[in-house]
Coordinates of C-alpha atoms in Angstrom, one line a residue:
Chain A
M1 CA 26.2 -29.4 -4.2
D2 CA 27.1 -25.9 -3.5
C3 CA 24.8 -24.4 -0.9
D4 CA 25.1 -20.9 0.6
S5 CA 23.0 -21.8 3.7
C6 CA 25.2 -24.9 4.5
K7 CA 28.3 -22.8 4.2
Y8 CA 26.8 -20.1 6.4
A9 CA 26.3 -22.6 9.2
N10 CA 29.8 -21.8 10.5
N11 CA 29.3 -18.1 10.7
K12 CA 29.9 -17.5 14.4
I13 CA 29.9 -13.7 14.2
D14 CA 26.2 -13.3 13.3
L15 CA 24.8 -16.2 15.2
I16 CA 22.2 -15.1 17.8
F17 CA 21.1 -18.6 19.0
E18 CA 20.5 -22.1 17.9
T19 CA 18.1 -24.9 18.7
N20 CA 18.0 -28.6 17.8
H21 CA 17.0 -27.9 14.2
W22 CA 17.5 -24.1 13.5
R23 CA 20.2 -21.5 13.5
I24 CA 19.2 -17.8 13.9
F25 CA 21.6 -15.2 12.4
L26 CA 21.4 -11.5 12.5
A27 CA 21.2 -10.1 8.9
S28 CA 23.8 -7.6 7.9
D29 CA 21.0 -5.4 6.5
Q30 CA 19.4 -3.8 9.5
T31 CA 16.8 -1.6 7.8
Y32 CA 14.5 -3.3 10.2
L33 CA 16.3 -3.5 13.5
G34 CA 16.7 -7.1 14.5
R35 CA 16.2 -8.4 11.0
S36 CA 17.4 -12.0 11.0
I37 CA 17.6 -15.2 9.1
V38 CA 16.4 -18.6 10.5
D39 CA 18.2 -21.4 8.7
C40 CA 17.2 -25.1 9.0
K41 CA 20.2 -27.1 10.1
R42 CA 19.3 -29.9 7.7
H43 CA 19.5 -29.3 4.0
A44 CA 15.7 -29.5 3.7
S45 CA 14.5 -28.4 0.3
S46 CA 10.9 -27.1 0.9
L47 CA 8.5 -26.4 3.7
S48 CA 6.8 -29.7 2.7
D49 CA 10.0 -31.5 3.5
L50 CA 10.1 -30.4 7.2
S51 CA 9.4 -33.0 9.9
K52 CA 7.0 -32.5 12.8
D53 CA 10.0 -32.1 15.1
E54 CA 11.4 -29.3 12.9
W55 CA 8.1 -27.5 12.8
L56 CA 7.6 -27.7 16.6
D57 CA 11.1 -26.5 17.1
F58 CA 10.5 -23.7 14.6
A59 CA 7.4 -22.7 16.6
E60 CA 9.6 -22.3 19.7
V61 CA 12.1 -20.3 17.7
V62 CA 9.4 -17.9 16.7
K63 CA 8.2 -17.4 20.3
K64 CA 11.7 -17.0 21.7
F65 CA 12.8 -14.6 18.9
E66 CA 9.7 -12.4 19.0
K67 CA 9.7 -12.1 22.8
A68 CA 13.4 -11.2 22.9
I69 CA 13.1 -8.6 20.1
K70 CA 10.1 -7.0 21.7
K71 CA 11.9 -6.8 25.0
S72 CA 15.1 -5.5 23.4
F73 CA 13.8 -2.9 21.0
N74 CA 10.0 -2.7 21.5
A75 CA 9.0 -4.1 18.1
D76 CA 5.3 -4.1 17.3
L77 CA 5.1 -6.7 14.6
F78 CA 7.1 -9.4 12.8
N79 CA 7.1 -10.0 9.0
W80 CA 8.0 -13.7 8.4
S81 CA 8.7 -15.1 5.0
S82 CA 10.1 -18.2 3.4
L83 CA 10.6 -17.5 -0.3
M84 CA 13.8 -19.3 -1.6
N85 CA 13.7 -17.6 -5.0
H86 CA 17.4 -17.1 -5.1
A87 CA 17.9 -20.9 -5.3
Y88 CA 15.9 -20.9 -8.5
Q89 CA 18.2 -18.5 -10.4
Q90 CA 20.4 -21.2 -11.8
K91 CA 20.3 -25.0 -12.3
P92 CA 20.5 -27.4 -10.7
F93 CA 18.0 -25.7 -8.3
N94 CA 19.2 -26.4 -4.8
P95 CA 17.0 -24.7 -2.2
H96 CA 17.7 -24.9 1.5
V97 CA 14.8 -24.0 3.9
H98 CA 15.2 -20.7 5.7
F99 CA 13.0 -17.9 6.9
H100 CA 13.5 -14.1 6.9
V101 CA 12.1 -12.2 9.8
R102 CA 11.8 -8.4 9.8
P103 CA 10.7 -6.8 13.1
R104 CA 8.5 -3.8 12.4
Y105 CA 8.3 -0.6 14.5
E106 CA 5.6 2.0 14.9
K107 CA 8.0 4.4 16.6
E108 CA 11.6 5.0 15.8
A109 CA 14.0 2.8 17.7
S110 CA 17.4 4.1 19.0
F111 CA 20.2 1.7 19.9
A112 CA 24.0 2.0 20.1
E113 CA 23.8 5.6 19.0
T114 CA 22.0 4.7 15.9
I115 CA 18.5 5.7 14.9
F116 CA 16.3 3.0 13.2
K117 CA 13.2 4.4 11.6
D118 CA 10.6 2.1 10.0
T119 CA 9.4 4.6 7.5
N120 CA 6.8 2.3 5.9
F121 CA 5.3 0.7 9.1
G122 CA 1.9 -0.7 8.3
K123 CA 3.0 -1.5 4.7
H124 CA 5.0 -4.2 2.9
Y125 CA 8.7 -4.3 3.8
D126 CA 10.8 -2.2 1.5
R127 CA 13.3 -4.1 -0.7
V128 CA 15.2 -1.1 -2.1
M129 CA 16.5 0.3 1.2
H130 CA 19.6 -1.4 2.5
T131 CA 21.1 -0.4 5.8
E132 CA 24.4 -2.3 6.2
I133 CA 25.5 -2.0 9.8
P134 CA 29.2 -2.2 10.9
V135 CA 30.1 -5.4 12.6
E136 CA 30.7 -3.6 16.0
I137 CA 27.1 -2.5 16.1
R138 CA 25.8 -5.8 14.9
K139 CA 27.7 -7.4 17.8
K140 CA 26.0 -5.0 20.2
I141 CA 22.6 -5.8 18.7
I142 CA 23.3 -9.5 19.1
E143 CA 24.5 -9.1 22.7
K144 CA 21.3 -7.2 23.6
I145 CA 19.1 -9.8 22.0
K146 CA 21.0 -12.7 23.7
K147 CA 20.5 -11.0 27.1
N148 CA 16.7 -11.1 26.5
L149 CA 16.4 -14.6 25.2
Chain B
M1 CA -13.6 -5.8 17.1
D2 CA -13.8 -5.5 13.3
C3 CA -11.7 -8.2 11.7
D4 CA -11.6 -8.9 7.9
S5 CA -10.3 -12.4 8.3
C6 CA -13.1 -13.3 10.7
K7 CA -15.6 -11.9 8.3
Y8 CA -14.0 -13.8 5.4
A9 CA -14.5 -17.1 7.2
N10 CA -17.9 -17.4 5.6
N11 CA -16.6 -17.0 2.0
K12 CA -17.7 -20.3 0.4
I13 CA -16.9 -19.3 -3.1
D14 CA -13.2 -19.1 -2.8
L15 CA -12.7 -21.8 -0.1
I16 CA -10.4 -24.6 -1.4
F17 CA -10.3 -26.7 1.7
E18 CA -10.2 -26.5 5.5
T19 CA -8.6 -28.4 8.3
N20 CA -9.2 -28.3 12.1
H21 CA -7.4 -25.0 12.5
W22 CA -7.1 -23.4 9.0
R23 CA -9.1 -22.3 6.0
I24 CA -7.5 -22.1 2.6
F25 CA -8.9 -19.6 0.1
L26 CA -8.0 -19.0 -3.5
A27 CA -6.9 -15.3 -3.9
S28 CA -8.7 -13.2 -6.4
D29 CA -5.3 -12.0 -7.7
Q30 CA -3.9 -14.9 -9.7
T31 CA -0.7 -13.3 -11.0
Y32 CA 0.8 -16.5 -9.6
L33 CA -1.5 -19.3 -10.5
G34 CA -2.9 -20.9 -7.4
R35 CA -2.1 -18.0 -5.1
S36 CA -4.0 -18.5 -1.9
I37 CA -4.5 -17.3 1.6
V38 CA -4.3 -19.6 4.6
D39 CA -6.4 -18.1 7.5
C40 CA -6.2 -19.4 11.1
K41 CA -9.7 -20.2 12.2
R42 CA -9.0 -18.7 15.6
H43 CA -8.4 -15.0 16.0
A44 CA -4.8 -15.6 16.9
S45 CA -2.8 -12.3 16.9
S46 CA 0.7 -13.4 16.1
L47 CA 2.8 -16.5 15.1
S48 CA 3.9 -16.6 18.8
D49 CA 0.3 -17.0 19.8
L50 CA -0.2 -20.2 17.8
S51 CA -0.5 -23.5 19.7
K52 CA 1.4 -26.7 18.9
D53 CA -1.7 -28.2 17.4
E54 CA -2.2 -25.2 15.2
W55 CA 1.5 -25.4 14.0
L56 CA 1.3 -29.2 13.3
D57 CA -2.0 -28.7 11.4
F58 CA -0.4 -25.9 9.5
A59 CA 2.5 -28.2 8.5
E60 CA -0.1 -30.6 7.1
V61 CA -1.8 -27.7 5.2
V62 CA 1.6 -26.8 3.6
K63 CA 2.2 -30.4 2.5
K64 CA -1.3 -30.9 1.2
F65 CA -1.4 -27.6 -0.7
E66 CA 2.0 -27.8 -2.3
K67 CA 1.4 -31.4 -3.4
A68 CA -2.0 -30.5 -5.0
I69 CA -0.6 -27.3 -6.8
K70 CA 2.3 -29.2 -8.2
K71 CA 0.0 -31.9 -9.4
S72 CA -2.5 -29.4 -10.8
F73 CA -0.3 -26.9 -12.5
N74 CA 3.3 -28.1 -12.2
A75 CA 4.6 -25.3 -9.8
D76 CA 8.3 -25.4 -9.0
L77 CA 8.4 -23.4 -5.8
F78 CA 6.2 -21.8 -3.2
N79 CA 6.7 -18.4 -1.6
W80 CA 5.2 -18.4 1.9
S81 CA 4.8 -15.2 4.0
S82 CA 3.0 -14.0 7.1
L83 CA 3.3 -10.3 7.3
M84 CA 0.1 -8.8 8.7
N85 CA 1.1 -5.2 8.0
H86 CA -2.4 -4.2 7.0
A87 CA -3.7 -4.7 10.5
Y88 CA -1.2 -2.0 11.7
Q89 CA -2.6 0.8 9.5
Q90 CA -5.1 2.0 12.1
K91 CA -5.6 1.7 15.8
P92 CA -6.6 -0.4 17.7
F93 CA -4.2 -2.8 15.9
N94 CA -6.2 -6.0 15.4
P95 CA -4.0 -8.6 13.6
H96 CA -5.4 -12.1 12.7
V97 CA -2.8 -14.8 11.8
H98 CA -2.8 -15.7 8.1
F99 CA -0.3 -16.7 5.4
H100 CA 0.0 -15.8 1.8
V101 CA 1.3 -18.5 -0.6
R102 CA 2.4 -17.7 -4.1
P103 CA 3.2 -20.7 -6.3
R104 CA 6.1 -19.9 -8.7
Y105 CA 6.7 -21.3 -12.2
E106 CA 9.7 -21.7 -14.3
K107 CA 7.6 -22.4 -17.4
E108 CA 4.4 -20.7 -18.3
A109 CA 1.3 -22.4 -17.2
S110 CA -1.9 -22.7 -19.2
F111 CA -5.3 -23.4 -17.7
A112 CA -8.9 -22.8 -18.6
E113 CA -7.8 -21.0 -21.8
T114 CA -5.7 -18.6 -19.8
I115 CA -1.9 -18.2 -19.9
F116 CA -0.2 -17.6 -16.6
K117 CA 3.4 -16.4 -17.0
D118 CA 5.7 -16.0 -14.0
T119 CA 7.8 -13.3 -15.5
N120 CA 10.1 -12.8 -12.5
F121 CA 10.7 -16.5 -11.6
G122 CA 13.8 -16.7 -9.4
K123 CA 13.2 -13.3 -8.0
H124 CA 11.0 -11.7 -5.3
Y125 CA 7.3 -11.8 -6.0
D126 CA 6.0 -8.7 -7.8
R127 CA 3.6 -6.5 -5.9
V128 CA 2.6 -4.2 -8.7
M129 CA 1.1 -6.7 -11.1
H130 CA -2.5 -7.7 -10.3
T131 CA -4.3 -10.3 -12.3
E132 CA -7.9 -10.4 -11.2
I133 CA -9.5 -13.5 -12.5
P134 CA -13.3 -13.8 -13.2
V135 CA -15.1 -15.9 -10.7
E136 CA -15.9 -18.6 -13.3
I137 CA -12.2 -19.3 -13.9
R138 CA -11.5 -19.1 -10.2
K139 CA -14.1 -21.8 -9.7
K140 CA -12.4 -24.0 -12.3
I141 CA -9.0 -23.5 -10.6
I142 CA -10.5 -24.5 -7.3
E143 CA -12.1 -27.6 -8.8
K144 CA -8.8 -28.6 -10.3
I145 CA -7.0 -28.2 -7.0
K146 CA -9.7 -30.0 -5.1
K147 CA -9.4 -33.0 -7.4
N148 CA -5.7 -33.2 -6.6
L149 CA -5.9 -32.8 -2.8

């Protein structure tokens, strides 16, 4: 069946790193600097469906990612979510396990001549703001994160 | 330091079940029938801070919870999130790891003479709607889930 996450697996441009069971991509929307998507390599359909190995590997992803983003951009907090609503908009439902992670910043962050301001720090992430970042700057963000992995 | 989650640990009314490392409470807001909060028993400050044991135990919580809610109310999907923004509203920041889980329903659910309608199924959970449920009905919801654990 058609699966966006499975198709996205070959996206080499936005890939930050991968582990045995997960691929970590920088999101094109960088309202929250370092915002990324963590895709399960397997077409797992729910969090209940994840194996012990996949969970332990995910725990390592979380540690590695949070440490690198703190070191790169001085993030204060990370909002993690696994919702998968989009897969339930048309039948047959075909979810693929992934997480969204939004780093949150008390102070404004500046990188590659761009200012990133977390205007609602301490509150739920905003879903209206979209800050699409040109691919050249995304590449620089990815390079910086990679150096700190 | 003052911590709402640590204080909440003694809430016996809304406790659904507990494991070695986690306590699962029914939320008072039941916009999404079965909405719950999963609190780490330890005052862990971030997902990076969780031990392997805590992650593996969390994986079991996810399985047990999702299975019981599906059996109890026929949920289709589960939105999981760990944001912890509230802890960053005043200093000193004092986060305590917890997850929110919102079961999502394609069809309306009926329980204890109450209709629960997931009006935005397939889309991000709504944060404006609040459906506070009387304690008597919350107790019935908890009983039902417990029977299916």
